[in-house]
Short mmCIF file of C-alpha atoms and ligand atoms in Angstrom, two decimals:
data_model
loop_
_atom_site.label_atom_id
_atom_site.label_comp_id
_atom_site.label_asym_id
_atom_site.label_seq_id
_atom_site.Cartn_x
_atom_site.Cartn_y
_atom_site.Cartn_z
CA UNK A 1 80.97 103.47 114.97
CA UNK A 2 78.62 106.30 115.02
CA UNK A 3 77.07 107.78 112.45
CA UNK A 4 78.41 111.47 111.40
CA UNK A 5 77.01 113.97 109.51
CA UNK A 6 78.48 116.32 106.95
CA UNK A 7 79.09 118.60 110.06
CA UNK A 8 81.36 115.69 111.55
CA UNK A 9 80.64 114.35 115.33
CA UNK A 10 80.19 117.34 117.37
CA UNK A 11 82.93 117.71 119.87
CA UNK A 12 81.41 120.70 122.03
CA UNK A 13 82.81 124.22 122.50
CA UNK A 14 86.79 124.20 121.77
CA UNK A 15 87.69 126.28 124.98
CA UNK A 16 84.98 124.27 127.36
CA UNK A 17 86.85 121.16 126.11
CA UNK A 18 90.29 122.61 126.54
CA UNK A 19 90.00 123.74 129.95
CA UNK A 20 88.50 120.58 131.54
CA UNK A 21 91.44 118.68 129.92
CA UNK A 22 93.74 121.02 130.95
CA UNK A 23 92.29 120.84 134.71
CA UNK A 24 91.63 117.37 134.27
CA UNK A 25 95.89 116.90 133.23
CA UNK A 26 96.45 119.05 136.47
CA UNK A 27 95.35 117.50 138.82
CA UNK A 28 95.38 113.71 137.61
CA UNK A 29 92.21 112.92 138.44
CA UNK A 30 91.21 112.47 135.02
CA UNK A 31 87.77 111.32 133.63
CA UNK A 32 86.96 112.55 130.36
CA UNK A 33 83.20 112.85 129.50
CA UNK A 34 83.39 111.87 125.67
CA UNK A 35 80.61 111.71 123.94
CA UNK A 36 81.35 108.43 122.28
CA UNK A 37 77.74 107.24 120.95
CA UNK A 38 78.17 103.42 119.77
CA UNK A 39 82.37 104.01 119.10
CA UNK A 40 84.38 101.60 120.68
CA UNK A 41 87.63 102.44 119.20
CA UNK A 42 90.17 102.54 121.96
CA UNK A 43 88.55 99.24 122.99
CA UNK A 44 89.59 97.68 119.74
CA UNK A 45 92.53 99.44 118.25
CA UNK A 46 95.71 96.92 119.98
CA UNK A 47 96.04 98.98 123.28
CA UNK A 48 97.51 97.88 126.29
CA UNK A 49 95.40 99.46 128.94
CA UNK A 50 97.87 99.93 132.19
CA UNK A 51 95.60 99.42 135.99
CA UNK A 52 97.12 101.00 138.90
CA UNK A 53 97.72 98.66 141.84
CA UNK A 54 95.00 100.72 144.03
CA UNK A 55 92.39 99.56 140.97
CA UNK A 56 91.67 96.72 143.19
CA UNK A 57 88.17 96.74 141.85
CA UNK A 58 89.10 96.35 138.63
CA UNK A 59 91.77 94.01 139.08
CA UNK A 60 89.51 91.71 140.77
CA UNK A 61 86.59 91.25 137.74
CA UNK A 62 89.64 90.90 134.92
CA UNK A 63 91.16 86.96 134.54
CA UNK A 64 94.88 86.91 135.46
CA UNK A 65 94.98 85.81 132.46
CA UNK A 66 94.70 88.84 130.64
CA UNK A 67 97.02 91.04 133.08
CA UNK A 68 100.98 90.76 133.03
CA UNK A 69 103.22 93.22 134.65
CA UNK A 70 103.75 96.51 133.47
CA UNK A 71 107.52 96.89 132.29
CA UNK A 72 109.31 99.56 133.81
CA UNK A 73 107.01 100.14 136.64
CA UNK A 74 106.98 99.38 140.17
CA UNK A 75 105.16 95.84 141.50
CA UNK A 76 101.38 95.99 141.51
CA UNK A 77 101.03 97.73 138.03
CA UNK A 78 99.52 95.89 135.33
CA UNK A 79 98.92 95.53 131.73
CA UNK A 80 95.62 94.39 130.35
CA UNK A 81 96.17 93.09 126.76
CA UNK A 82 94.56 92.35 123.74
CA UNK A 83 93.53 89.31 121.34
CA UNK A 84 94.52 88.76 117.84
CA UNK A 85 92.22 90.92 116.34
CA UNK A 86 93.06 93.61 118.77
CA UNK A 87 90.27 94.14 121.04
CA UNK A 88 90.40 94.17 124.60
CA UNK A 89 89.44 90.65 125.80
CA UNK A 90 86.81 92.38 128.63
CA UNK A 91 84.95 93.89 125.17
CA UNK A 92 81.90 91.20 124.94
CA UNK A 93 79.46 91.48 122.21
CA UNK A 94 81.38 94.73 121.53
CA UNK A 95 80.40 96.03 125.14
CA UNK A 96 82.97 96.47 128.54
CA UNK A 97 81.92 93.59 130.36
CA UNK A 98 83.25 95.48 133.51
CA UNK A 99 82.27 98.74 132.37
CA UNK A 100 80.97 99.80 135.95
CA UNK A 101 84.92 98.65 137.66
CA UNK A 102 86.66 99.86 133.89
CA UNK A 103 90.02 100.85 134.43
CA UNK A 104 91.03 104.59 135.26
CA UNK A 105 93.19 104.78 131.94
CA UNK A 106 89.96 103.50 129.92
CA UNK A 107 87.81 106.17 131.81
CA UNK A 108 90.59 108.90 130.70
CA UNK A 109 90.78 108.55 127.24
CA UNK A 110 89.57 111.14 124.72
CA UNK A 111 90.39 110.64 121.17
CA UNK A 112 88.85 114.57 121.30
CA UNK A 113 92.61 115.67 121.82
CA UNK A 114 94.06 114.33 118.37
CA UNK A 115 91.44 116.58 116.51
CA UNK A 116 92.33 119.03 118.70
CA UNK A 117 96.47 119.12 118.30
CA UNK A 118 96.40 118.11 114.80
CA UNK A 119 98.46 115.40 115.89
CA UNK A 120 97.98 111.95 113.77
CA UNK A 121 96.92 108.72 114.66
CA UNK A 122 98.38 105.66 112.70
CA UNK A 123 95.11 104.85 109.94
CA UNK A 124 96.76 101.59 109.22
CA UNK A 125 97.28 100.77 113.20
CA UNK A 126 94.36 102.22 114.83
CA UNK A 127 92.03 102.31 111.72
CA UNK A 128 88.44 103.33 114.11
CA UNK A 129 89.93 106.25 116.26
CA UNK A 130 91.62 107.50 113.20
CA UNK A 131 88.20 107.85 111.46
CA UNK A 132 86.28 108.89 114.76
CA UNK A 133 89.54 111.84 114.78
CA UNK A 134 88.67 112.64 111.67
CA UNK A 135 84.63 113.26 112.30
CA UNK A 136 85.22 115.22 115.50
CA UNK A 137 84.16 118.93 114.57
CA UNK A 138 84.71 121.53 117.60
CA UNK A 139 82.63 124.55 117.88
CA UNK A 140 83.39 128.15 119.07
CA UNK A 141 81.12 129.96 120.76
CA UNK A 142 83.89 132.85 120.89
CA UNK A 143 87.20 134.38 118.37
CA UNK A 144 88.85 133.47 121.81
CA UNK A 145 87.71 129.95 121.59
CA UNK A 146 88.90 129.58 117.80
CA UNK A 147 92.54 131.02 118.72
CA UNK A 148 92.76 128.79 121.30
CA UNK A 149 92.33 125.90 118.96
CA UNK A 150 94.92 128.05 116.74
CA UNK A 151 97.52 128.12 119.62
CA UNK A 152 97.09 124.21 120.35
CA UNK A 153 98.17 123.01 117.02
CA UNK A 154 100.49 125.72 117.43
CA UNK A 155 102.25 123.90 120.77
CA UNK A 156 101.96 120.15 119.16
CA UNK A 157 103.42 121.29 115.75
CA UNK A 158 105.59 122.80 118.13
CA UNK A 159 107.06 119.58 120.49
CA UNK A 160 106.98 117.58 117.29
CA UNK A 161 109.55 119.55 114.89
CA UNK A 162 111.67 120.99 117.74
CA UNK A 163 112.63 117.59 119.40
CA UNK A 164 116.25 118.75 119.32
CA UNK A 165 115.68 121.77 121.69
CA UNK A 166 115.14 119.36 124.78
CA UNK A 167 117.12 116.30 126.16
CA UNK A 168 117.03 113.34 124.58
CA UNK A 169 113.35 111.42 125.73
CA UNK A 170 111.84 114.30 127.54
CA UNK A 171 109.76 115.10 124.53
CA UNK A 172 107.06 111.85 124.28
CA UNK A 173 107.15 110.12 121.02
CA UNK A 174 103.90 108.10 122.15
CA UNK A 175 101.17 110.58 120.33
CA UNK A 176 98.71 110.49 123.03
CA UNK A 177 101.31 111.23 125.47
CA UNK A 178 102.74 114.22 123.15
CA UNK A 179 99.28 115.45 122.72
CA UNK A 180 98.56 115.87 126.23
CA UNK A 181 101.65 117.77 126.85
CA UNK A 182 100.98 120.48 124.03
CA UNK A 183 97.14 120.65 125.95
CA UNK A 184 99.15 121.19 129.12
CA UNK A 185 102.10 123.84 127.72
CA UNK A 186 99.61 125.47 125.28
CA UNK A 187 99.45 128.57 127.34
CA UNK A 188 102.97 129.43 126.92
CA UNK A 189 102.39 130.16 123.21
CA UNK A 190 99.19 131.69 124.44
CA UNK A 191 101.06 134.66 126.02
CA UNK A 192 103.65 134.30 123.27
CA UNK A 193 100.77 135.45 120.57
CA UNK A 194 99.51 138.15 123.63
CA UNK A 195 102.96 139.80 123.48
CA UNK A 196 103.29 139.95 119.81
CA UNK A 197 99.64 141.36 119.01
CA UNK A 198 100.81 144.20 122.09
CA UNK A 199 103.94 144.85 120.34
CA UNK A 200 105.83 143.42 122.79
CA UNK A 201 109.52 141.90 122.84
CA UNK A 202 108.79 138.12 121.28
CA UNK A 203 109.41 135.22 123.03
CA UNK A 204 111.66 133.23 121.59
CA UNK A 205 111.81 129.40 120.28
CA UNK A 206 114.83 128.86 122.96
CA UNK A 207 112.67 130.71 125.97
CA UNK A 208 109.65 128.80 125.26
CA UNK A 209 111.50 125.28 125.17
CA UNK A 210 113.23 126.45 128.44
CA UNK A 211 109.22 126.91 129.74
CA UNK A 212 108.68 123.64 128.46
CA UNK A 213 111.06 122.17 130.58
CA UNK A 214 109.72 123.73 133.67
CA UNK A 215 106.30 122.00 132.75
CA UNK A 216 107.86 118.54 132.61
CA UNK A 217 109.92 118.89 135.61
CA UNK A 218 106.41 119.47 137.45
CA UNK A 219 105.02 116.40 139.50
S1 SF4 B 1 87.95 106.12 119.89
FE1 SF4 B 1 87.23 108.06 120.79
S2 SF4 B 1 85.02 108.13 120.39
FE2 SF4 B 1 85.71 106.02 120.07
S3 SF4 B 1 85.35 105.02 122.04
FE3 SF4 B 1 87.46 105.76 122.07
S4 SF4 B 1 87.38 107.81 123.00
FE4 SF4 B 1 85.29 107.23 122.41
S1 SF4 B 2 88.31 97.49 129.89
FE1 SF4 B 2 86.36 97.97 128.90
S2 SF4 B 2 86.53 100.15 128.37
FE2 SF4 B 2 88.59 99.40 128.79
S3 SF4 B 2 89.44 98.79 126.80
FE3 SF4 B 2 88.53 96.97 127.76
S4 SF4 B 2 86.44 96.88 126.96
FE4 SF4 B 2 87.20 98.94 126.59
#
């Protein structure tokens, strides 16, 4: 685990951070730049890490041993699992052995978005990134920057206490998942808090869920 000041880890810039996620969400490329010093968290908090079936590369350095089918998706996707004390078998010496061929999903997350949404991780079930979440300080080099951060928390705290707005599923209960959908719907409250500060006609709760939807029906 790094070490963290009394400032916390520094996270960079709010907006800088929000907008490369946000792109990065787009156009599911992914590849988050974290700064994660000597954390290796994800690599030991009980994950299964899912490998696409065009991860060849990967696929090839991990033992079949380790991989199993991923439920509910088509042939060719795989899980890679952990041991009893829930690190990821490929962690050696508390380093990715494959780190060069690491899967996409490994090269994708950023614990960066729980500080960022508010939303929780499980201290008893994921004891590291909850402390690393809890060290992450953002900065703002702007007011803009600050109410973005303001509007994010606004969108999670959002999806999380108006579950009964949407059909039944569409909403992820999966935290990471639900965090990355307030990062990519956070710009409808954005223009909600525009047309208030103008004077404007407010949006309301029902409009805004209906804008939601739109967002998930996206490919
Ligand atoms: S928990 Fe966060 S800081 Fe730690 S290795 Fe994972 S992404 Fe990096
Ligand atoms: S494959 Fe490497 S980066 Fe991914 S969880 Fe395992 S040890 Fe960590």
């Amino acid at each position: 685990m790094a070490s963290s000041g009394p400032e916390g880890v520094p996270a960079g810039d709010f907006s800088a951070w929000l907008h490369l996620t946000e792109a990065s969400l787009r156009s599911g490329k992914g590849g988050a730049d974290v700064p994660c010093g000597s954390c290796k968290g994800c690599c030991r908090s009980s994950m299964f890490v899912h490998i696409k079936p065009e991860e060849t590369q990967t696929i090839q350095r991990i033992p079949r041993a380790h991989l199993f089918p991923a439920p509910g998706l088509p042939k060719g996707h795989v899980l890679l699992g952990y041991n009893d004390k829930g690190h990821c078998p490929m962690l050696v010496e508390n380093t990715c052995s494959i780190y060069e061929f690491r899967p996409q999903s490994c090269r994708d997350y950023d614990c960066r978005v729980f500080a960022a949404t508010a939303i929780p991780v499980d201290p008893q079930a994921q004891p590291e990134i909850a402390q690393r979440v809890s060290e992450w300080a953002f900065d703002y080099e702007s007011d803009e920057s600050r109410e973005e951060h303001r509007i994010v928390r606004e969108a999670a705290a959002f999806l999380n206490k108006n579950r009964d707005m949407f059909p039944q599923g569409s909403i992820p209960t999966y935290p990471v998942q639900l965090a990355a959908l307030a990062v990519r719907v956070y710009r409808l409250f954005l223009e909600r808090a525009a047309k208030v500060r103008k004077g404007a006609s407010a949006i309301s709760d029902a409009e805004i869920a209906h804008a939601i939807l739109a967002v998930l029906s996206e490919p």
